[in-house]
Structure formats: C-alpha cells, structure tokens
Amino acid sequence: MSASFRVLNSRVSALCLFLTPRNHPVQCSVGGRWLSCSQTGDTLRPLEGVRVLDLTRVLAGPFSTMILGDLGAEVVKVERPGAGDDTRAWGPPFVGAESAYFLSVNRNKKSIAVDLKHPKGARIIQELAGVSDVLVENYLPGKLLEMGLGYEQLSRVNPQLIYCSISGYGQTGPQSQSPGYDSIASAVSGMMHITGPEDGDPVRPGVAMTDLATGLYAHGAVMAALLQRHKTGRGVHIDCNLLSSQVSCLSHIAANYLNAGKEAQRWGTAHGSIVPYQGFKTKDGHIVVAAGNDKQFVKVCQVLELKELTDDLKYKTNKLRVQNRKQLLHTLSERFLQEKTSDWLRRFEGSGVPVGPINNIQEVFSDAQVKHNGLIQDMNHPTAGRITVPGPAVRFSSFIPAGPMPPPLIGQHTVQVLRDILSYSDDIIKMLLETKAVAQNEVS
Amino acid sequence: MILGDLGAEVVKVERPGAGDDTRAWGPPFVGAESAYFLSVNRNKKSIAVDLKHPKERESSRSDVLVENYLPGKLLEMGLGYEQLSRVNPQLIYCSISGYGQTGPQSQSPGYDSIASAVSGMMHITGPEDGDPVRPGVAMTDLATGLYAHGAVMAALLQRHKTGRGVHIDCNLLSSQVSCLSHIAANYLNAGKEAQRWGTAHGSIVPYQGFKTKDGHIVVAAGNDKQFVKVCQVLELKELTDDLKYKTNKLRVQNRKQLLHTLSERFLQEKTSDWLRRFEGSGVPVGPINNIQEVFSDAQVKHNGLIQDMNHPTAGRITVPGPAVRFSSFIPAGPMPPPLIGQHTVQVLRDILSYSDDIIKMLLETKAVAQNEVS
C-alpha cells in the first residue's frame, strides 16, 4: 500500500490521502437533518447535504442511487414491509440472510419499511418528499400518481423537488405501460441482435448493461437537475428508460443504419472493419488482440513467429486483411492454440500491440490494477458479517471512498427517519407501527 | 456529447489535419464524414490546435476539461491537472483512461475490447456452450462515458460549495468491473464463478430468447403464474400439470427438457404472431429487433431517439437522440457535429479575445488551423 501511496503522491499532488483508519461515518445532527460528517472537512463529498428519497427496486434505480450515495448523498430507500426490495430474495448465493445481489447495489442507503397502500404510509412519503431534494422511482407510469405520489402532486408541495422516473419504455407513448425488464429491453432495442457469435444466435450481455446504462444516465440527470436548480430554484421531472438508454448507446451502429441503411450483424469478439481485432482461443483460455493498424499487424506476426504473413501481399493493409479475413484468422487461430494465454501475454509485452486475457471473475479480482483501483470494497454488515462488493468506478482527488454504510436490513432505519427527518413523536411512531403503516427491523 | 445535450458549450480540440481518428472510421460515410464520428459529436465546436506547438496554452476560461490521453502525456506538455489548476483552481479536470491514472496497468492504452476482456465482461457473454463474445457495441467505453458525465456534474455541484475544482479519474476497467454488480458479488462473497448463459438466466426459467419461424422472441416469465400463462399461450397445457415444472426452482432443475419442449413450439409460428398472442397475458415478451426494426418502433420514435439535423457538407444526417428527457426543456435544434477546425477562429476571438493579428500569426505558424467552413 505504501508504494502506491508514494506513486500517487508524486503523480497527482492534488490527492489528499489520509491513512487514518476509518470506521462508520460519524453521525451528527445539523438543523434537524441528519448528515454524515466525515472525520475532517477535506474529505467533503460532492453530494453531501443532498437527500434522496429512493422508491426504486431491483437494479437500474438502486444502482443509480447507490452512486449518489457514494458521492455523499443521504439516500432513504423506501421498501414495502415484509419482503422489501425483491432482490433481497434473489439467491443463492446468500450471505447470511442477505442475497449477494441485494448487497451488490445497495450500500450507503438507509431503509425504511412503509406500506404505500396504507393511507398513513402514503402520507409519510408525501412528507418525506417535502423535505427531500430528489425522488427516484421506477413504478409503472401512472401508478404513483394513483397513490397521490406523482410528480404533479409532490411538486405542488415541494416545487424544488427533482423527480426522476425510471421505466421500461418511457413515461408516455404506446409502450409506456409495459413493465421494464432488462432482457426484453435488450432485445427490443437491438442490443441482442448485435451480440453473439458471428454464425450463431443472438445473446445478451452477461450482466444487465441496459439496466446499468439507464442507472448511469439517471445519476447524471439527477445531478444536472441539481445544477439547474441552483439557477432556477425549481425542480424538474426526469424521464429515464431502458429503451432510450440502450438505443442511444447504439451510437455508430445506429448511425450506420440511419444514414446509410447498413444493417448490423453479430461479430463474436471480432470487429467488422479491423483485422485482426478479436479474441483467439489459446491452449488454456483466450486472448484478445487489438491490432488496429499495419505496423501492429507486423508485430503480431513477429510475436507469433509467422513472418511469412507479413510478406503475403493479400494481408498488407487493413482493407486487404478485412477482405481476406477468413483465411488469415484461420492461420492466426491455429497458432494461438499452441501456447498458453500467460505465455502469449509475456511474449506480447513491449510489442506495442494491445492484448489482454479474457478473465473469468476470479481472475478479474486477482488483477493488481483492479485492486489498485479500489474495486474490491469490504465492509461489515450487521447480520451477514464481512461482505465484499465491487467498489465505485470513479475517483475524485477531493475525497477517498472510505467507510461506506453497509446495505441496510429491511426497515432498519424506519424509526430513525420518522423521528429525525420528520420529527414525529414517539406516540405517533408507535401508532404507525401498530397499524402496520410502517415496520421497523429489530436491528437499527 | 451528453454534456452538450444538457446545454454546456463544448469546445472539441483536434489536431490539425485528420483530427479525431473516428472522422475516418468508415464506410459508411455521409459526404466526407464517417457515420461513426457523426453519431457522438453533435453540440460541439471544433478547434484545430497543434498541442505540440509552443504557442497554444489556454484553459483558464473553462469550467471543465475532459481528456483521454495516456496518463502523464498531458503533464509533459504542460497541460496536466497540477499545472492547469494552478492557473485555474476552479478547473474540473476529468481524465478518462484505460485502467486508471496510476497503478501497474496505467500505461496500457485503453481499448474497449481489451478492457471488456480483462474486466470479465467477455467471459460472461456468449452462448451457453460456446466461446465468449463481446457486447455488439462498446458498452465498456459507453459506461465509462456515462460515469464521466455524472462525475463532471458532481464536481460542478461540489464547486458551488468549495469554490474549487478537482481531478477525476474515470477508466474503462473500473467502469466495467463496477458494472459487474451481482456477478462480482457472487464471486466476492460466495466464491461463485460466473458462466455464460446465452440469452438465458441462471436462476429463472423460462427467461430467455427462443427461435421462431422467422426470428426470435424473448420471454421473461419471472414467476409461476407467468409460467402458467406461457403454457396457455403456447397451448401446452400439459406442462402446467407436470409436477417437475411446478415451481421456478424445479423448472431450473429440469431446464434442459423444458426448454427443449418450449423451443420446438416457438419454432412453429412467426414472431409477430407470438407477440400478438401474448398481448394482455401479463407475460413480458419482446422481439429481438434488428436495427431497422428498432428504428421502425413506434415507442423509439415517440421517445425522440431519431434525431435529424442539417450538416454543412454532409447534408441531412440522422443520429440516435438523447436518452433522457427533462420536463424543463425540449432537446430541439442540436448543433450538427462540427467539421475539423470549424470554430477555431471563432473560439480564439470570442472566448479568448485574441486580436485578428494574433489569430493570423497562429494560423500562419500552423499552431492552429481553420476549416474553410466556419
């Protein structure tokens, strides 16, 4: 750790590193609102002081609110009493009673268990929306409106409220009432059509990238709205949806069709217009080679000890290699099969040709750079014990992502939130618990 | 581009001559512009500046700088965060790289396909009994761009409070590994290695694509009730009586046989017929659309995802529109993707207030270049 500290210090002097051990954030109360105060002011996070009311479930929404929490926002996750967020049950594997799925996208949030169908429950959400900066939800369009929790209704009480809706297809339009599922959206949006082996059937990305892209668009949109509010003093209604996120991400694939009528196809690991630029089977796995120009192709032939290929006129330029791809790739494939991945990687070192192994998950998390980037985040969970989740992707020179709150138990913070954010009296809280408008976990 | 869509003034710096490499990435081209370049460069001005020329050196008038050079390269040119923030402590400096600003791999150039491989994305994508493939569009690159656009705005928000800028480290490896979410958590907590599933789901059946007479349909039957509906629509009522398919857990255990039966049935009708029959059933279904079908979809059009505009030399161009809509503005009238160096003189004159003489000198010494179109 100290070696990387020295390197970090010499490279980016603006980074403030504190090696003092960090535990849970210190809780302090300022003006009736709970803030998470860091140990020193120098680790101020961008969204400190921002309160997010989180009505989302499953992946896209929770992923976006988790990033907001990572950036310092106070996230209050609303769950229905009993099961809560469906993904709590999505296992095996479980860690204690918590599914790994739930743990992976719910750190840095408090959980309150509220029955939205109970009139008192809906009232609580209305009141919380009145003292929150942001509300994020992923209900079917119109459902929250029926419960008195739609944008029009809540913004009347709190015109500053930033209301971010996440759905499958959009808040309006012919498909707006279709529930959003990543695999369906991935299919409808063209993502599956373009993913898969060249001569095989479509597949979907191995993790729900459509959901995740939507969460990423949403987290940015919320912050854009916060920036706008500095100028206008008003909130806004944001429409994020799986379909739009994935179609926008089609980028050049879309532009090829929209401008030149060029339909897309599947390419496996390969590239339609660059050869060789793909994965090759090795003796014990796979290696990906990205030889983007003629110079790099020559290097590839050198490393593979297939010098005759560089003399072959039909492989001289990228254009020619694309034309004669089948034969060239056959030759290269046979050669790659003869050695192990690690041997090829060693031989390619210093060649200037970008190469990399196709890592399985164990290999990913054994990678030195992955560890260096803080992508393995440990923390203590009140019942599951020690848990580990993938860490935040982005680093800021102004703070270290230390001491996250573990993913909450269902209803772990119900009483705390009612008491400290809404200033409810003990009697009222007792009544709400007894009438089952809300629920409190035995752990708090 | 997303920042430009949200109203930011984006000044794109390109090297004189070729500019951004992707300008040449075609066919297809529209006029002289590659569709690739057009797809991700609207709402930006282009200035052509030779960074290696000693004369060009100004970023103190900007709120944000975004770069994707190999870590250390800009520092060598006097354009590193430490140097520029001394002149402009408010500057938000967002670095995008392959693996990070520091660390053992920091000097490896960033390529989406390599990062996709190294980060585990390829390993988990592909047919169940086949080789890894990569997502058909560079989702690792795109996810990184999405993280970056959010980070820049987080930094702008922070600056309201602190008055200071920050250095941001975004990279392909971290973006994709973070996006592994539950796949990662399964391994990190339970040692469960991931595998490929094609279009299917490891723990829900039936939840995947099926071949039809003329294409594919994806069915997402997430619970027992929906499974019964699937059997009804397929007119395979005997499956609902079969004890070995009663619960999801059992269907997962007996997946091969069940999927074989369902697959054979789906093959018998066209995709559009199946979609019609599933309407109102409550089972989420959808076609695997090719790109033409995507852009014929009524909801895609409704969401404003087909964005037309006029380009000064290419004529009418069309690109995928912004993904997010705000109630406070309509994304109307985007600036078309710029020609290389189209706004060099305008920017020098209007943002930096350079005199005509100085601009003339910079053009003559080739420190900068101006497109004939402005």
PDB file of C-alpha atoms in Angstrom, chain A residues 251-430:
ATOM      1  CA  SER A 251     -24.152   5.099 -31.299  1.00  0.00           C
ATOM      2  CA  HIS A 252     -22.364   4.342 -34.530  1.00  0.00           C
ATOM      3  CA  ILE A 253     -24.271   1.078 -35.055  1.00  0.00           C
ATOM      4  CA  ALA A 254     -27.429   3.205 -35.190  1.00  0.00           C
ATOM      5  CA  ALA A 255     -25.843   5.920 -37.304  1.00  0.00           C
ATOM      6  CA  ASN A 256     -24.710   3.324 -39.857  1.00  0.00           C
ATOM      7  CA  TYR A 257     -28.300   2.318 -40.335  1.00  0.00           C
ATOM      8  CA  LEU A 258     -29.941   5.732 -40.041  1.00  0.00           C
ATOM      9  CA  ASN A 259     -27.630   7.339 -42.608  1.00  0.00           C
ATOM     10  CA  ALA A 260     -26.514   4.518 -44.881  1.00  0.00           C
ATOM     11  CA  GLY A 261     -29.152   1.849 -44.381  1.00  0.00           C
ATOM     12  CA  LYS A 262     -26.421  -0.519 -43.191  1.00  0.00           C
ATOM     13  CA  GLU A 263     -27.951  -3.254 -41.054  1.00  0.00           C
ATOM     14  CA  ALA A 264     -25.801  -4.532 -38.186  1.00  0.00           C
ATOM     15  CA  GLN A 265     -24.684  -8.098 -37.622  1.00  0.00           C
ATOM     16  CA  ARG A 266     -23.018 -10.143 -34.939  1.00  0.00           C
ATOM     17  CA  TRP A 267     -19.247 -10.391 -34.838  1.00  0.00           C
ATOM     18  CA  GLY A 268     -18.407 -12.558 -31.848  1.00  0.00           C
ATOM     19  CA  THR A 269     -15.344 -10.858 -30.386  1.00  0.00           C
ATOM     20  CA  ALA A 270     -14.282  -9.504 -33.741  1.00  0.00           C
ATOM     21  CA  HIS A 271     -14.593  -6.149 -35.456  1.00  0.00           C
ATOM     22  CA  GLY A 272     -16.366  -5.633 -38.753  1.00  0.00           C
ATOM     23  CA  SER A 273     -13.742  -3.343 -40.202  1.00  0.00           C
ATOM     24  CA  ILE A 274     -10.450  -4.128 -38.433  1.00  0.00           C
ATOM     25  CA  VAL A 275      -8.466  -7.361 -38.702  1.00  0.00           C
ATOM     26  CA  PRO A 276      -7.037  -8.860 -36.533  1.00  0.00           C
ATOM     27  CA  TYR A 277      -9.075  -7.322 -33.684  1.00  0.00           C
ATOM     28  CA  GLN A 278     -10.659 -10.133 -31.641  1.00  0.00           C
ATOM     29  CA  GLY A 279     -10.293 -12.990 -29.224  1.00  0.00           C
ATOM     30  CA  PHE A 280      -8.376 -16.134 -30.017  1.00  0.00           C
ATOM     31  CA  LYS A 281      -8.506 -19.456 -28.245  1.00  0.00           C
ATOM     32  CA  THR A 282      -5.229 -20.389 -26.570  1.00  0.00           C
ATOM     33  CA  LYS A 283      -4.075 -23.681 -25.100  1.00  0.00           C
ATOM     34  CA  ASP A 284      -5.784 -22.853 -21.806  1.00  0.00           C
ATOM     35  CA  GLY A 285      -8.148 -19.950 -22.409  1.00  0.00           C
ATOM     36  CA  HIS A 286      -8.498 -16.930 -24.631  1.00  0.00           C
ATOM     37  CA  ILE A 287      -6.522 -13.842 -25.513  1.00  0.00           C
ATOM     38  CA  VAL A 288      -7.831 -10.680 -27.160  1.00  0.00           C
ATOM     39  CA  VAL A 289      -5.617  -8.897 -29.661  1.00  0.00           C
ATOM     40  CA  ALA A 290      -6.384  -5.410 -30.954  1.00  0.00           C
ATOM     41  CA  ALA A 291      -4.050  -4.795 -33.888  1.00  0.00           C
ATOM     42  CA  GLY A 292      -5.522  -1.573 -35.205  1.00  0.00           C
ATOM     43  CA  ASN A 293      -3.025  -0.769 -37.956  1.00  0.00           C
ATOM     44  CA  ASP A 294      -0.451  -2.279 -40.344  1.00  0.00           C
ATOM     45  CA  LYS A 295       2.513  -1.686 -38.012  1.00  0.00           C
ATOM     46  CA  GLN A 296       0.819  -3.569 -35.227  1.00  0.00           C
ATOM     47  CA  PHE A 297      -0.084  -6.392 -37.610  1.00  0.00           C
ATOM     48  CA  VAL A 298       3.588  -6.826 -38.452  1.00  0.00           C
ATOM     49  CA  LYS A 299       4.371  -7.006 -34.741  1.00  0.00           C
ATOM     50  CA  VAL A 300       1.697  -9.640 -34.256  1.00  0.00           C
ATOM     51  CA  CYS A 301       3.288 -11.757 -36.978  1.00  0.00           C
ATOM     52  CA  GLN A 302       6.695 -11.316 -35.345  1.00  0.00           C
ATOM     53  CA  VAL A 303       5.464 -12.414 -31.934  1.00  0.00           C
ATOM     54  CA  LEU A 304       3.652 -15.378 -33.463  1.00  0.00           C
ATOM     55  CA  GLU A 305       6.766 -16.234 -35.486  1.00  0.00           C
ATOM     56  CA  LEU A 306       4.663 -16.223 -38.653  1.00  0.00           C
ATOM     57  CA  LYS A 307       6.901 -13.907 -40.599  1.00  0.00           C
ATOM     58  CA  GLU A 308       5.639 -15.209 -43.933  1.00  0.00           C
ATOM     59  CA  LEU A 309       2.318 -13.457 -43.269  1.00  0.00           C
ATOM     60  CA  THR A 310       3.990 -10.048 -43.401  1.00  0.00           C
ATOM     61  CA  ASP A 311       5.308 -10.848 -46.871  1.00  0.00           C
ATOM     62  CA  ASP A 312       1.929 -12.074 -48.084  1.00  0.00           C
ATOM     63  CA  LEU A 313       0.512  -9.353 -50.311  1.00  0.00           C
ATOM     64  CA  LYS A 314      -3.084 -10.181 -49.525  1.00  0.00           C
ATOM     65  CA  TYR A 315      -2.563  -9.121 -45.884  1.00  0.00           C
ATOM     66  CA  LYS A 316      -0.571  -5.945 -46.499  1.00  0.00           C
ATOM     67  CA  THR A 317      -3.198  -3.392 -45.469  1.00  0.00           C
ATOM     68  CA  ASN A 318      -6.133  -3.466 -43.095  1.00  0.00           C
ATOM     69  CA  LYS A 319      -8.512  -3.239 -46.031  1.00  0.00           C
ATOM     70  CA  LEU A 320      -6.938  -6.341 -47.569  1.00  0.00           C
ATOM     71  CA  ARG A 321      -6.901  -8.184 -44.272  1.00  0.00           C
ATOM     72  CA  VAL A 322     -10.613  -7.456 -43.896  1.00  0.00           C
ATOM     73  CA  GLN A 323     -11.241  -8.808 -47.386  1.00  0.00           C
ATOM     74  CA  ASN A 324      -9.221 -11.968 -46.721  1.00  0.00           C
ATOM     75  CA  ARG A 325     -10.196 -12.321 -43.112  1.00  0.00           C
ATOM     76  CA  LYS A 326     -11.353 -15.934 -43.049  1.00  0.00           C
ATOM     77  CA  GLN A 327      -8.073 -17.338 -44.250  1.00  0.00           C
ATOM     78  CA  LEU A 328      -5.901 -15.050 -42.142  1.00  0.00           C
ATOM     79  CA  LEU A 329      -7.892 -15.645 -38.983  1.00  0.00           C
ATOM     80  CA  HIS A 330      -7.724 -19.384 -39.553  1.00  0.00           C
ATOM     81  CA  THR A 331      -3.929 -19.226 -39.692  1.00  0.00           C
ATOM     82  CA  LEU A 332      -3.668 -17.000 -36.635  1.00  0.00           C
ATOM     83  CA  SER A 333      -6.168 -19.093 -34.678  1.00  0.00           C
ATOM     84  CA  GLU A 334      -4.203 -22.274 -35.209  1.00  0.00           C
ATOM     85  CA  ARG A 335      -1.031 -20.609 -33.992  1.00  0.00           C
ATOM     86  CA  PHE A 336      -2.599 -19.097 -30.870  1.00  0.00           C
ATOM     87  CA  LEU A 337      -3.889 -22.526 -29.861  1.00  0.00           C
ATOM     88  CA  GLN A 338      -0.358 -23.766 -29.429  1.00  0.00           C
ATOM     89  CA  GLU A 339       0.602 -21.777 -26.334  1.00  0.00           C
ATOM     90  CA  LYS A 340      -0.961 -20.775 -23.038  1.00  0.00           C
ATOM     91  CA  THR A 341      -2.526 -17.352 -22.506  1.00  0.00           C
ATOM     92  CA  SER A 342       0.127 -16.310 -19.990  1.00  0.00           C
ATOM     93  CA  ASP A 343       2.915 -17.197 -22.420  1.00  0.00           C
ATOM     94  CA  TRP A 344       1.344 -15.151 -25.180  1.00  0.00           C
ATOM     95  CA  LEU A 345       0.869 -12.200 -22.857  1.00  0.00           C
ATOM     96  CA  ARG A 346       4.511 -12.372 -21.873  1.00  0.00           C
ATOM     97  CA  ARG A 347       5.650 -12.526 -25.484  1.00  0.00           C
ATOM     98  CA  PHE A 348       3.498  -9.566 -26.446  1.00  0.00           C
ATOM     99  CA  GLU A 349       4.928  -7.375 -23.683  1.00  0.00           C
ATOM    100  CA  GLY A 350       6.707  -4.349 -25.086  1.00  0.00           C
ATOM    101  CA  SER A 351       5.490  -5.068 -28.621  1.00  0.00           C
ATOM    102  CA  GLY A 352       3.115  -2.124 -28.604  1.00  0.00           C
ATOM    103  CA  VAL A 353       0.206  -4.343 -29.594  1.00  0.00           C
ATOM    104  CA  PRO A 354      -2.760  -4.055 -27.209  1.00  0.00           C
ATOM    105  CA  VAL A 355      -3.559  -7.504 -25.861  1.00  0.00           C
ATOM    106  CA  GLY A 356      -5.368  -8.892 -22.863  1.00  0.00           C
ATOM    107  CA  PRO A 357      -6.660 -12.149 -21.402  1.00  0.00           C
ATOM    108  CA  ILE A 358     -10.357 -12.987 -21.265  1.00  0.00           C
ATOM    109  CA  ASN A 359     -10.507 -13.101 -17.491  1.00  0.00           C
ATOM    110  CA  ASN A 360     -13.053 -15.069 -15.554  1.00  0.00           C
ATOM    111  CA  ILE A 361     -14.359 -13.403 -12.410  1.00  0.00           C
ATOM    112  CA  GLN A 362     -11.744 -14.923 -10.145  1.00  0.00           C
ATOM    113  CA  GLU A 363      -9.022 -13.619 -12.447  1.00  0.00           C
ATOM    114  CA  VAL A 364     -10.619 -10.184 -12.538  1.00  0.00           C
ATOM    115  CA  PHE A 365     -10.469  -9.876  -8.790  1.00  0.00           C
ATOM    116  CA  SER A 366      -6.915 -11.179  -8.625  1.00  0.00           C
ATOM    117  CA  ASP A 367      -5.785  -8.450 -11.023  1.00  0.00           C
ATOM    118  CA  ALA A 368      -3.338  -5.983  -9.474  1.00  0.00           C
ATOM    119  CA  GLN A 369      -4.836  -2.969 -11.233  1.00  0.00           C
ATOM    120  CA  VAL A 370      -8.338  -3.910 -10.088  1.00  0.00           C
ATOM    121  CA  LYS A 371      -7.115  -3.964  -6.504  1.00  0.00           C
ATOM    122  CA  HIS A 372      -5.198  -0.721  -7.010  1.00  0.00           C
ATOM    123  CA  ASN A 373      -8.351   0.990  -8.289  1.00  0.00           C
ATOM    124  CA  GLY A 374     -10.207   0.156  -5.092  1.00  0.00           C
ATOM    125  CA  LEU A 375     -12.698  -2.076  -6.873  1.00  0.00           C
ATOM    126  CA  ILE A 376     -12.855  -4.624  -4.061  1.00  0.00           C
ATOM    127  CA  GLN A 377     -14.782  -2.964  -1.274  1.00  0.00           C
ATOM    128  CA  ASP A 378     -15.066  -4.719   2.077  1.00  0.00           C
ATOM    129  CA  MET A 379     -17.370  -3.686   4.863  1.00  0.00           C
ATOM    130  CA  ASN A 380     -19.091  -5.027   7.957  1.00  0.00           C
ATOM    131  CA  HIS A 381     -22.771  -5.894   7.710  1.00  0.00           C
ATOM    132  CA  PRO A 382     -24.792  -6.097  10.950  1.00  0.00           C
ATOM    133  CA  THR A 383     -26.029  -9.658  10.350  1.00  0.00           C
ATOM    134  CA  ALA A 384     -24.126 -11.012   7.356  1.00  0.00           C
ATOM    135  CA  GLY A 385     -20.754 -10.185   8.822  1.00  0.00           C
ATOM    136  CA  ARG A 386     -17.952  -9.297   6.471  1.00  0.00           C
ATOM    137  CA  ILE A 387     -19.172  -8.640   2.931  1.00  0.00           C
ATOM    138  CA  THR A 388     -17.400  -7.624  -0.255  1.00  0.00           C
ATOM    139  CA  VAL A 389     -18.834  -5.745  -3.215  1.00  0.00           C
ATOM    140  CA  PRO A 390     -17.440  -4.118  -6.359  1.00  0.00           C
ATOM    141  CA  GLY A 391     -16.278  -0.624  -5.427  1.00  0.00           C
ATOM    142  CA  PRO A 392     -17.104   2.742  -7.015  1.00  0.00           C
ATOM    143  CA  ALA A 393     -15.812   3.237 -10.554  1.00  0.00           C
ATOM    144  CA  VAL A 394     -14.803   6.886 -10.352  1.00  0.00           C
ATOM    145  CA  ARG A 395     -12.211   8.502  -8.111  1.00  0.00           C
ATOM    146  CA  PHE A 396     -12.078  12.143  -7.164  1.00  0.00           C
ATOM    147  CA  SER A 397      -8.976  13.909  -5.960  1.00  0.00           C
ATOM    148  CA  SER A 398     -11.046  15.599  -3.267  1.00  0.00           C
ATOM    149  CA  PHE A 399     -12.049  12.542  -1.226  1.00  0.00           C
ATOM    150  CA  ILE A 400     -11.384   8.863  -0.640  1.00  0.00           C
ATOM    151  CA  PRO A 401     -14.339   6.456  -0.855  1.00  0.00           C
ATOM    152  CA  ALA A 402     -13.803   5.167   2.667  1.00  0.00           C
ATOM    153  CA  GLY A 403     -16.178   3.705   5.215  1.00  0.00           C
ATOM    154  CA  PRO A 404     -19.360   3.051   3.258  1.00  0.00           C
ATOM    155  CA  MET A 405     -22.565   2.272   5.130  1.00  0.00           C
ATOM    156  CA  PRO A 406     -23.368  -1.391   4.569  1.00  0.00           C
ATOM    157  CA  PRO A 407     -26.521  -2.258   2.614  1.00  0.00           C
ATOM    158  CA  PRO A 408     -29.378  -1.876   5.094  1.00  0.00           C
ATOM    159  CA  LEU A 409     -31.640  -4.528   6.535  1.00  0.00           C
ATOM    160  CA  ILE A 410     -35.296  -4.111   5.562  1.00  0.00           C
ATOM    161  CA  GLY A 411     -36.738  -1.284   7.652  1.00  0.00           C
ATOM    162  CA  GLN A 412     -33.532  -0.825   9.613  1.00  0.00           C
ATOM    163  CA  HIS A 413     -33.883   2.970   9.808  1.00  0.00           C
ATOM    164  CA  THR A 414     -37.668   3.452   9.839  1.00  0.00           C
ATOM    165  CA  VAL A 415     -37.933   4.864  13.342  1.00  0.00           C
ATOM    166  CA  GLN A 416     -34.730   6.893  12.977  1.00  0.00           C
ATOM    167  CA  VAL A 417     -36.007   8.573   9.812  1.00  0.00           C
ATOM    168  CA  LEU A 418     -39.505   9.280  11.179  1.00  0.00           C
ATOM    169  CA  ARG A 419     -38.022  10.758  14.324  1.00  0.00           C
ATOM    170  CA  ASP A 420     -35.070  12.697  12.946  1.00  0.00           C
ATOM    171  CA  ILE A 421     -36.199  13.784   9.475  1.00  0.00           C
ATOM    172  CA  LEU A 422     -39.957  14.182  10.043  1.00  0.00           C
ATOM    173  CA  SER A 423     -39.765  14.947  13.792  1.00  0.00           C
ATOM    174  CA  TYR A 424     -42.584  12.518  14.603  1.00  0.00           C
ATOM    175  CA  SER A 425     -43.264  11.995  18.301  1.00  0.00           C
ATOM    176  CA  ASP A 426     -42.792   8.615  19.917  1.00  0.00           C
ATOM    177  CA  ASP A 427     -46.579   8.202  20.240  1.00  0.00           C
ATOM    178  CA  ILE A 428     -47.191   8.740  16.585  1.00  0.00           C
ATOM    179  CA  ILE A 429     -44.397   6.369  15.650  1.00  0.00           C
ATOM    180  CA  LYS A 430     -45.851   3.734  17.972  1.00  0.00           C
TER     181      LYS A 430
END
